Each structure stands twice: as C-alpha cells, then as structure tokens.
Short mmCIF file of C-alpha atoms and ligand atoms in Angstrom, two decimals:
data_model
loop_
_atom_site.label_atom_id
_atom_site.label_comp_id
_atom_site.label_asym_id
_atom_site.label_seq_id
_atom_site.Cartn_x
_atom_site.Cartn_y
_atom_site.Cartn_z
CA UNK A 1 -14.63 8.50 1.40
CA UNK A 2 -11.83 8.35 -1.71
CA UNK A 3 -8.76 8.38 0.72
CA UNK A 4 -6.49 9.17 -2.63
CA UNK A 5 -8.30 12.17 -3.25
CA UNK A 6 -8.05 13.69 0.32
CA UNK A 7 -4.22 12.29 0.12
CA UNK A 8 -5.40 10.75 3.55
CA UNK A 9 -3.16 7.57 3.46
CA UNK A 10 -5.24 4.14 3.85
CA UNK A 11 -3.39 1.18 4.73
CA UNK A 12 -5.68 -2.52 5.09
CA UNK A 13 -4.46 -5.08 7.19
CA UNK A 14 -5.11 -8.66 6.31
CA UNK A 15 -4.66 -11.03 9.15
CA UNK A 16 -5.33 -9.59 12.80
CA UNK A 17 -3.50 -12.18 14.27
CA UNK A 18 -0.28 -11.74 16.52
CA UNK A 19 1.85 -10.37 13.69
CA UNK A 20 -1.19 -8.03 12.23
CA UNK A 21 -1.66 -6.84 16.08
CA UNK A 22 2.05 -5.96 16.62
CA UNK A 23 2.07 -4.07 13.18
CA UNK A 24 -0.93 -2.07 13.75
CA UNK A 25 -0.38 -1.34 17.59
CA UNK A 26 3.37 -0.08 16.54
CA UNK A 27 1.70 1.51 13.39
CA UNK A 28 -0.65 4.11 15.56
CA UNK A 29 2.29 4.46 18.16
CA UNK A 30 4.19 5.42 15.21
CA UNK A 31 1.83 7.90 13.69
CA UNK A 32 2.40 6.49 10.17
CA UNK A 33 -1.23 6.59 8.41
CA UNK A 34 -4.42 8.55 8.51
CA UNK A 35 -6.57 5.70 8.13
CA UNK A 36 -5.82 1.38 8.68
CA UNK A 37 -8.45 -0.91 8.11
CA UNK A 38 -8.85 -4.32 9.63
CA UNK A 39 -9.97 -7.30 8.00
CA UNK A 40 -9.76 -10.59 9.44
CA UNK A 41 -12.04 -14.51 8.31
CA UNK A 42 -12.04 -14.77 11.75
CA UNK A 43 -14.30 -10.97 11.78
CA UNK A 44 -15.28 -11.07 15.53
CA UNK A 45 -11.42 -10.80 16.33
CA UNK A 46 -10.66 -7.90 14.06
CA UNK A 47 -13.80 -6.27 15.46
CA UNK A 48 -12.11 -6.78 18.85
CA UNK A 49 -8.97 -5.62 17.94
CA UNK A 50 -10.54 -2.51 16.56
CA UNK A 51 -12.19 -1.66 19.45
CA UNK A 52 -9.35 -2.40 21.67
CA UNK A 53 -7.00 -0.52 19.44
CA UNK A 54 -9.05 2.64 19.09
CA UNK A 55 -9.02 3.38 22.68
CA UNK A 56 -5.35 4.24 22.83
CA UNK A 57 -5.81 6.95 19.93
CA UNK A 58 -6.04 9.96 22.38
CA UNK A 59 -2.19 8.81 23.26
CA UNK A 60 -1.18 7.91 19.49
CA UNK A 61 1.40 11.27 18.36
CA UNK A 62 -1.44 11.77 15.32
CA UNK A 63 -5.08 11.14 14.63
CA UNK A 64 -5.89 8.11 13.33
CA UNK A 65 -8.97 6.35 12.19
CA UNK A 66 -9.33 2.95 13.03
CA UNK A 67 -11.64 0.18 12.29
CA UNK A 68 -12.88 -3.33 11.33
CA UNK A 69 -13.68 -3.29 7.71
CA UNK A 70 -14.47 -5.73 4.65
CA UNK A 71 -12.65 -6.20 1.02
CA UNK A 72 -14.80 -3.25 -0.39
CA UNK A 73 -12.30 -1.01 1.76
CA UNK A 74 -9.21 -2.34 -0.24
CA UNK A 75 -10.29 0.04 -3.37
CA UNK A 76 -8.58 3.23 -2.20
CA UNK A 77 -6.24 1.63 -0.53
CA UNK A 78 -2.41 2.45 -0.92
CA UNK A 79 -1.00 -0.46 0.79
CA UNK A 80 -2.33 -3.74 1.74
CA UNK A 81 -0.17 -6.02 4.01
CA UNK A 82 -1.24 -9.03 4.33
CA UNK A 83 -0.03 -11.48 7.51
CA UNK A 84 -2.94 -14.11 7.67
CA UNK A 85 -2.58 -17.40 7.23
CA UNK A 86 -0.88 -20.31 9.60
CA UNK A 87 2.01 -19.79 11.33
CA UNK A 88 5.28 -22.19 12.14
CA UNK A 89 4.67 -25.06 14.52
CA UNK A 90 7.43 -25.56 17.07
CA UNK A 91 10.17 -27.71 14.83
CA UNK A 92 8.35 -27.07 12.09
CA UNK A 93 10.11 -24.86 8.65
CA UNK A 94 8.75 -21.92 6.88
CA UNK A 95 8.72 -24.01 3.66
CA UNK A 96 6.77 -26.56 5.60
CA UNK A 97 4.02 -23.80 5.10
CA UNK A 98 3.74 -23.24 1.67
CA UNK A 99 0.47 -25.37 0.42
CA UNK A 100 -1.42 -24.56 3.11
CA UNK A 101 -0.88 -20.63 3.04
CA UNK A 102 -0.65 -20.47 -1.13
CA UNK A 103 -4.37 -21.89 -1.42
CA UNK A 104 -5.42 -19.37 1.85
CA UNK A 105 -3.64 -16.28 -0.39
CA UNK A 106 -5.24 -17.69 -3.62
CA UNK A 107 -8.29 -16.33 -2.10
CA UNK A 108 -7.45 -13.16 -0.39
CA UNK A 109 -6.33 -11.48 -3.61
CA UNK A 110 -9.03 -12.22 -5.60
CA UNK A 111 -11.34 -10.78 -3.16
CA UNK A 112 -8.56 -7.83 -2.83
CA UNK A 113 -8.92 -7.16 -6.55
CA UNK A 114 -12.20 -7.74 -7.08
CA UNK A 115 -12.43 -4.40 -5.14
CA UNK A 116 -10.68 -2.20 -7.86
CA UNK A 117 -7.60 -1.93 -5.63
CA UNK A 118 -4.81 -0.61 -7.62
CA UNK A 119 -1.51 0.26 -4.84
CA UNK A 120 0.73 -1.72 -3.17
CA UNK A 121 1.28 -5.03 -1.53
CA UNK A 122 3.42 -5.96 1.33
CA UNK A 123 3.61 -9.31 2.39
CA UNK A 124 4.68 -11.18 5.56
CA UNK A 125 2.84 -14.32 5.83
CA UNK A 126 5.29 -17.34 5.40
CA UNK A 127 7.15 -18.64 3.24
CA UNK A 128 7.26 -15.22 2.60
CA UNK A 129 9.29 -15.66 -0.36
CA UNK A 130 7.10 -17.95 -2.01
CA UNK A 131 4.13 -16.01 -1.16
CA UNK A 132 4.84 -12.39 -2.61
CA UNK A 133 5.58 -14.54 -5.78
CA UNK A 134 1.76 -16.05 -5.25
CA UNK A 135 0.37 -12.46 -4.41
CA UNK A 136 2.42 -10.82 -8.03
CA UNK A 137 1.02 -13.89 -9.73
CA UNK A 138 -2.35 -13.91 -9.08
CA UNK A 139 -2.52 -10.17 -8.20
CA UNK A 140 -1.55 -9.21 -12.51
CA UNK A 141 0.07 -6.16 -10.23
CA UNK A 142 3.66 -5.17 -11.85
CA UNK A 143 6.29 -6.30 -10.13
CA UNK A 144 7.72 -3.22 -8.12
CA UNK A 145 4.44 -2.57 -6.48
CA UNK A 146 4.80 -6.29 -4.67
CA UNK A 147 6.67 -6.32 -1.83
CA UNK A 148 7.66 -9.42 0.41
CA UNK A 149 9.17 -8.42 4.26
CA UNK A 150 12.03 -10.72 3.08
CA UNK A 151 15.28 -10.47 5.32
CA UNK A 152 14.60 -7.22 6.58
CA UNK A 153 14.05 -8.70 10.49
CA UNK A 154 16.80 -10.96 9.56
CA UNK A 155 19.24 -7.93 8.96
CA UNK A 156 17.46 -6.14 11.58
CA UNK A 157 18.57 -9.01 14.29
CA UNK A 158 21.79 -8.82 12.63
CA UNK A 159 22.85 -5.40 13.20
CA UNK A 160 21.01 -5.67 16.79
CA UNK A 161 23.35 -8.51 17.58
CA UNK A 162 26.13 -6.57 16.33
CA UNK A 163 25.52 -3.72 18.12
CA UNK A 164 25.73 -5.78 21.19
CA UNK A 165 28.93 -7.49 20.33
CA UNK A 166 30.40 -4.22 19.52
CA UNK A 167 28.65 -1.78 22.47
CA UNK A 168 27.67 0.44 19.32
CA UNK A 169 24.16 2.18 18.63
CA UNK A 170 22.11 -0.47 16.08
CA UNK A 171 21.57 2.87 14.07
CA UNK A 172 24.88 2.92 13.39
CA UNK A 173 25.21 -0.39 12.32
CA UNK A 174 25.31 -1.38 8.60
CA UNK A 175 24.80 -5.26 7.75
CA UNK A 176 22.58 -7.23 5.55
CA UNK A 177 21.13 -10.47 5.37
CA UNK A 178 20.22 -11.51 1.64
CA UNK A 179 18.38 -14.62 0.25
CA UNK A 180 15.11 -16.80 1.10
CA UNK A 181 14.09 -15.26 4.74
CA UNK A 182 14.74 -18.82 6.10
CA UNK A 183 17.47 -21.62 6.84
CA UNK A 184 19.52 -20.55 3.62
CA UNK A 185 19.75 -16.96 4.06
CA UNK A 186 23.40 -15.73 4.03
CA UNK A 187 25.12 -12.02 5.92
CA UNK A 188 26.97 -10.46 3.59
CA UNK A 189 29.99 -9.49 5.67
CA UNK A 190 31.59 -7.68 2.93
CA UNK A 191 29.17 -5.08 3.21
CA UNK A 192 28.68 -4.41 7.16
CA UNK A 193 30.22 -1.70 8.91
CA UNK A 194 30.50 -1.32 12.71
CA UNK A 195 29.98 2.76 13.18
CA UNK A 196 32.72 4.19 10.38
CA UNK A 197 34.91 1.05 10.40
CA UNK A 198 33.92 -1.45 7.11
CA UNK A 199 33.74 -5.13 9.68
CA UNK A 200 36.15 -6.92 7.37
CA UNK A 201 39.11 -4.22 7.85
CA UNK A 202 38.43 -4.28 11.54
CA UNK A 203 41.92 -5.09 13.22
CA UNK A 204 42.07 -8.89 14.41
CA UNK A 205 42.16 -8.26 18.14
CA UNK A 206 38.73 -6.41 17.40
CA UNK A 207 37.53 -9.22 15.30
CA UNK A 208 36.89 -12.50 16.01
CA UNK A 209 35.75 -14.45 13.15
CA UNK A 210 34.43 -17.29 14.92
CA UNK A 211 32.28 -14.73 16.53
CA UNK A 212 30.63 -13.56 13.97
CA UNK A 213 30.01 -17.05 12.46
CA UNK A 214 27.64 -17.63 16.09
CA UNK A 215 26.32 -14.39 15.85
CA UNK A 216 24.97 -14.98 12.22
CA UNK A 217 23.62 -18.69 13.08
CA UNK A 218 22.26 -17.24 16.28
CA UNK A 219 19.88 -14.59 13.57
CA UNK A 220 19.33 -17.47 11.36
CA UNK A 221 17.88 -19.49 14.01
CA UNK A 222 16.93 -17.29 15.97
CA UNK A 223 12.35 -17.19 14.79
CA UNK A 224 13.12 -21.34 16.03
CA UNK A 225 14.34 -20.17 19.60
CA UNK A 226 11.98 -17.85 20.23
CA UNK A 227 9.30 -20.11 19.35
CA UNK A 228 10.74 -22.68 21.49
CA UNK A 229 10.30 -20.41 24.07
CA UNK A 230 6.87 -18.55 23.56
CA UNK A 231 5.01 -20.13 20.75
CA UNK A 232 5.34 -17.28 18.01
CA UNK A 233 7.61 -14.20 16.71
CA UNK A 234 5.62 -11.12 16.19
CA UNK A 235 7.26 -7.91 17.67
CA UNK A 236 10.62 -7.87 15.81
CA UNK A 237 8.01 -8.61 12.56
CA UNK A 238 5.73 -5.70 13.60
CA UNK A 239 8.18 -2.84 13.66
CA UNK A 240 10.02 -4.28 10.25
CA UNK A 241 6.85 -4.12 8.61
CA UNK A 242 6.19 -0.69 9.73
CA UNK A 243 9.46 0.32 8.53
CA UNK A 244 8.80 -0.91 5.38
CA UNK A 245 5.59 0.53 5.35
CA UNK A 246 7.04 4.53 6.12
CA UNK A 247 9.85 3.64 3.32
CA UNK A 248 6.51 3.67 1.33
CA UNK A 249 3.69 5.64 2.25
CA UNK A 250 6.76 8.77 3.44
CA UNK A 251 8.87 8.59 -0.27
CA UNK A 252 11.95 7.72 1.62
CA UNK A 253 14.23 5.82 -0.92
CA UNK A 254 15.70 4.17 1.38
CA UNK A 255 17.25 0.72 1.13
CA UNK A 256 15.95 -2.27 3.17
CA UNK A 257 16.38 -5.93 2.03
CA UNK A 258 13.05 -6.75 1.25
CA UNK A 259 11.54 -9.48 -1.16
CA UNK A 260 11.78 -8.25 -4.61
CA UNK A 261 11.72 -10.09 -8.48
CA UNK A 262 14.76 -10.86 -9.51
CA UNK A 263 15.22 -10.20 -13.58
CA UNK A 264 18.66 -11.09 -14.20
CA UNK A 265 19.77 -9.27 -11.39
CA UNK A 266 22.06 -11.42 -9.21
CA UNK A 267 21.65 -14.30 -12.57
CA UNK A 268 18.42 -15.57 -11.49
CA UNK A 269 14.74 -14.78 -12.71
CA UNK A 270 11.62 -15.21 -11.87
CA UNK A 271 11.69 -15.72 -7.77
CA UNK A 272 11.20 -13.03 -5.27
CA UNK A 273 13.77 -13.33 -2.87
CA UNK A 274 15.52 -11.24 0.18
CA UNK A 275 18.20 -8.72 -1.58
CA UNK A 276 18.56 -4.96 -0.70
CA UNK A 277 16.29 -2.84 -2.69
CA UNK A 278 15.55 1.02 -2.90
CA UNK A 279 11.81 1.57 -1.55
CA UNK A 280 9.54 5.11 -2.37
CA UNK A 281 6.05 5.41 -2.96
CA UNK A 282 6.10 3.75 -6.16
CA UNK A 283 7.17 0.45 -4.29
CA UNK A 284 10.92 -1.19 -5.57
CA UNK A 285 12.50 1.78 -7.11
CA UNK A 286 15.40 -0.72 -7.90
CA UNK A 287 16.85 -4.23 -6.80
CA UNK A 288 20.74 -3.23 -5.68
CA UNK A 289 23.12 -5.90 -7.21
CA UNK A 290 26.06 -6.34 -4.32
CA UNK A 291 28.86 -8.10 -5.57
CA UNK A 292 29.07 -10.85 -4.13
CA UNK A 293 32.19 -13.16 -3.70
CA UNK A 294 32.63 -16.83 -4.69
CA UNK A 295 30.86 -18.42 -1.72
CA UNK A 296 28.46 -15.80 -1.32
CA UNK A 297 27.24 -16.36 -4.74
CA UNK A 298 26.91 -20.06 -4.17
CA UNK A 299 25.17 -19.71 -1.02
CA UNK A 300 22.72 -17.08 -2.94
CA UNK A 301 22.11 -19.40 -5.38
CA UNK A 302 21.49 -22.55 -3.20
CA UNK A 303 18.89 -20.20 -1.76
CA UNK A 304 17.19 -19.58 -5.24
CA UNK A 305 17.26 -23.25 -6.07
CA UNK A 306 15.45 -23.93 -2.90
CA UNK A 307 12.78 -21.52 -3.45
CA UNK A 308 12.42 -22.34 -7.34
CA UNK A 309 12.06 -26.28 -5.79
CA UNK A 310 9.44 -25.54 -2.91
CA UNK A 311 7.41 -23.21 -5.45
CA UNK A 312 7.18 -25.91 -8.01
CA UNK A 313 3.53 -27.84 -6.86
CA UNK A 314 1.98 -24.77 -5.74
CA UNK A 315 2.86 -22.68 -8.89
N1 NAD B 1 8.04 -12.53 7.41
C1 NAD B 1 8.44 -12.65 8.65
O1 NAD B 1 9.56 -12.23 8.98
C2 NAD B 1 7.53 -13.30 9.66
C3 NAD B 1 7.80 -13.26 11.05
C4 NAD B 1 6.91 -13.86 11.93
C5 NAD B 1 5.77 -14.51 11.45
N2 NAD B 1 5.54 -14.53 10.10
C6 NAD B 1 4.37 -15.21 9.53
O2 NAD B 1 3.21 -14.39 9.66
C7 NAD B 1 2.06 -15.24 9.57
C8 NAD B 1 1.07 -14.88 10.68
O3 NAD B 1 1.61 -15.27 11.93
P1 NAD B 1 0.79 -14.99 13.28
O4 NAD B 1 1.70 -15.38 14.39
O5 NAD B 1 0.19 -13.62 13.26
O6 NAD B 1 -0.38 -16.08 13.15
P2 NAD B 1 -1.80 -16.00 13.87
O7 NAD B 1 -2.35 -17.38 13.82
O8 NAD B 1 -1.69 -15.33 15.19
O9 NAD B 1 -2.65 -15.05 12.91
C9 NAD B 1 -3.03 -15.39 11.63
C10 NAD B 1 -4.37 -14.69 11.35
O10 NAD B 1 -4.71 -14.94 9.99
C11 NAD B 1 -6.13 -15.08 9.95
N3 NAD B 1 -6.54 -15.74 8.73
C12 NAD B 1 -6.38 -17.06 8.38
N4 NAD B 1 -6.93 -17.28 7.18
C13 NAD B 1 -7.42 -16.09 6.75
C14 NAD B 1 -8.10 -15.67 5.57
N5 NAD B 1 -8.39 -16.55 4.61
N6 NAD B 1 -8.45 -14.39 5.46
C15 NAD B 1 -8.16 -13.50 6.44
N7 NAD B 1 -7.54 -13.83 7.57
C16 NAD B 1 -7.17 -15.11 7.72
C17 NAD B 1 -6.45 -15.88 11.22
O11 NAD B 1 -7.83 -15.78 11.56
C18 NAD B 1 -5.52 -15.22 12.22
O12 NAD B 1 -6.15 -14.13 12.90
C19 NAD B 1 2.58 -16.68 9.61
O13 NAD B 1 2.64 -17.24 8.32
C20 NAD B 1 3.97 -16.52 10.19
O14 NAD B 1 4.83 -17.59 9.82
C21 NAD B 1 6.37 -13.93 9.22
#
C-alpha cells in the first residue's frame, strides 16, 4: 500500500528499545499517525512489541495500524525516527557514545535509502547532535528534512521545573535551552517568561537568581540522576519526540529547539546543534537566530567547538 497516495501518514521506528517503546506507546495514545512501523536488529523484540502494542488499539482515540516491519517499509514513509543504538552507562557522557553509535547509524541509513525513502528524519539516538549530522551526511537528504531531538527535553524539563518553582501551568511557561543536548547546553534566560511576566523583569522578591542557577544545573544534569536511579531516561524522550513528530506530520509551525544545521546562523556552520527552529511538514521551515548576550554567545560557542572536536574521527 503507497501510504502517500492514500495521505495515510506512515511513520518507521528504528530502535524498539526503551526510548522507541515510550515513543510509540505515547504515539497511539496520542492518535498521531495512521500507520508506524517497527523495525528493530534485535527483530524478535520488535515483533513483541508489536504484538503487545496492538492490543491496546481498541482504547487508542484513532485507528491505527501497527506492526513489525523490515527496511522495504521505509519507501513511503514520511518520517523515520530513529533511537537504536547504545545508550549512556551510569557515569558515562553522551559524547562518550559517538564511535560506537556513528558506525551502528552508518548502516541504518544505507539500508533506509536503499529503500527509495524520500521524507523526513528525526533523530534521538545519542550524541544526538553528532548523529543527525551522520544521518544528513550519509543520508544526501537536504538539510531541513533532518531533524535531531536536540534540547527540546532539555527545555521541556526547564519550563517543568519552572512551573514548579513558580506554581504556574508548564503550558504557560516559555524557556529554552539551546546548544549540544549535553553538559554544555546553556537556558537562555533572556527569553523565558513565567505566564505574561518576561523572567528577567520579574521583581527581586519574586526572583531569586541563585534559584534559577540550581534549577538550570538540576535540567542539565538531570538524564545523569535519573540514570543513577533507574538505569535509563525514556519517558520525558518519548513524549518530546512525539511532539516533534505532530509539529511535522500536523503542519504546525511551531517552534521547538530541535537539532538543526547551522549556516551562518548564530556564526557557526556546518554542525547541527540545539537552537529554536520553526517545524511544518516540510521539516526546519527556519533556524530562529535569538540574540544572544556576551556570555551566552560564548557559552554557545564553547558548545559548537565541542561538537566540531568530538565529530572530528568519526567524520
Ligand atoms: N535525545 C535524547 O534526548 C535522548 C534521551 C534518552 C535517551 N537517548 C538515547 O536514545 C538511544 C536509545 O536508548 P534506549 O534507552 O532506548 O536504549 P535501548 O538499549 O533500550 O534500545 C536500543 C535499541 O536499539 C536497537 N539497535 C541496536 N543496534 C541496532 C541496529 N543496527 N539496527 C536497529 N536497531 C538497533 C537495540 O536492539 C535496542 O532495541 C541511546 O543512544 C540514548 O542515549 C536520547
């Protein structure tokens, strides 16, 4: 079946590990595709999760069509995301990652376009930085139609924690994190607002700077606690990535600070990094340039330097 001629959306899921599980259970709860394929190297698990995932369709808010499938199903697909690979070892970085997951990706994508598929990537697997770069690269896709989850859980545990600080609905809480999704991602304060009230104008008895500092390092740190505590992060990752995914598949323009290419936006080139970005069906509509002040800037471009330095041998 062509799923673009029936404008039946088909979204393929690579990797049906923890992250891939969240996505796809919150995916059908969400009602967000007509069709999601599974595809897994380890196939007995994505057959599993399949089956197990297909019996909760009668309670899903819209039919869905589930199943286990193989590369061929990537043609007609209009999204891929791909989550497989390894995932961080307690202590260990997302950086730490990179040689083991760019040779694993190497592989995916040529079997991905050896199908014909011509849509859009989304990418979570870490560092996911340095691997929507690997996925553009060997993918020959143009740039706006490859898409890393970048900071988007990072801003999303920022405005949670903010919302918490401030006894405010998250919804109505506007802050981003920018940079490498990892330990040199910066908030740009400048730029949050508590409900109508810009953060920075906030009175001083409302605002307490040192605060804010914990609150950030707390969402910085926070994929290391929660590993700590239970081995992996993959519910918080789930949700973003369906997010993401409805900012496609629905046309939404909306703005989420996903991985995008830089091309003299911000200064830098070449490196797909965390920065707030308008998202419709054709993928990056547009990278939105914040200006940033002195220390932001230098933080941002510590971040690029890192990435530009950890992509170097795998490149
Ligand atoms: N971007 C984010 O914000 C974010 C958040 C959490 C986790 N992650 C990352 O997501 C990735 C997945 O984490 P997880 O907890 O789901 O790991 P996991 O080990 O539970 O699952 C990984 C899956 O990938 C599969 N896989 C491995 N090689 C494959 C290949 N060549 N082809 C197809 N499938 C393959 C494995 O069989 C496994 O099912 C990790 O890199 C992790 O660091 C990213």
């Amino acid at each position: 079946m062509d799923s673009r001629n029936k404008k039946v959306n088909r979204v393929v899921l690579i990797g049906t590990g923890a992250v891939g599980c969240s996505y796809a259970y919150s995916m059908i709860n969400q009602g967000v595709a007509e069709e999601l394929v599974l595809i897994d190297v380890n196939e007995a698990k994505s057959e599993g999760e399949a089956m197990d995932l297909n019996h909760g369709i009668p309670f899903a808010p819209s039919p869905i069509n589930v199943w286990s499938g193989t590369y061929q199903d990537c043609e007609t697909a209009d999204l891929i995301v791909i989550t497989a690979g390894l995932a961080q070892k307690p202590g260990e970085t997302r950086l730490q990652l990179v040689e083991k997951n760019t040779k694993i990706f190497k592989e995916i994508i040529k079997n991905i376009m050896a199908s014909g598929f011509d849509g859009i990537f989304l990418v979570a697997t870490n560092p996911v930085d340095i691997l929507t770069y690997v996925t553009w690269k060997e993918s020959g896709l143009p740039k706006e139609r490859v898409i890393g989850s970048g900071t988007v859980l990072d801003s999303a545990r920022l405005r949670t924690a903010l919302g918490q600080h401030f006894n405010m609905d998250t919804r109505n809480v506007h802050a981003y994190i920018i940079g490498e999704h990892g330990d040199t991602e910066l908030p740009v304060w400048s730029r949050a607002s508590v409900g109508v009230e810009r953060l920075e104008e906030l009175p001083a008895e409302k605002l307490n700077r040192e605060s804010l500092e914990n609150i950030f390092v707390n969402v910085r740190d926070a994929a290391y606690h929660i590993i700590e505590r239970k081995g992996a992060t993959y519910y918080g990752i789930g949700m973003s990535l369906v997010r993401i995914t409805k900012a496609i598949l629905n046309n939404e323009n909306c703005i989420l600070t996903v991985s995008s290419y830089l091309d003299g936006q911000y200064g830098h080139q070449d490196v797909f990094i965390g920065v707030p970005a308008v998202i419709n069906r054709g993928g990056i509509r547009e990278v939105i340039e914040i200006d940033l002040n002195e220390k932001e800037k230098q933080q941002f471009d510590h971040s690029v330097i890192v990435l530009k330095e950890t992509m170097k041998p795998v490149i």
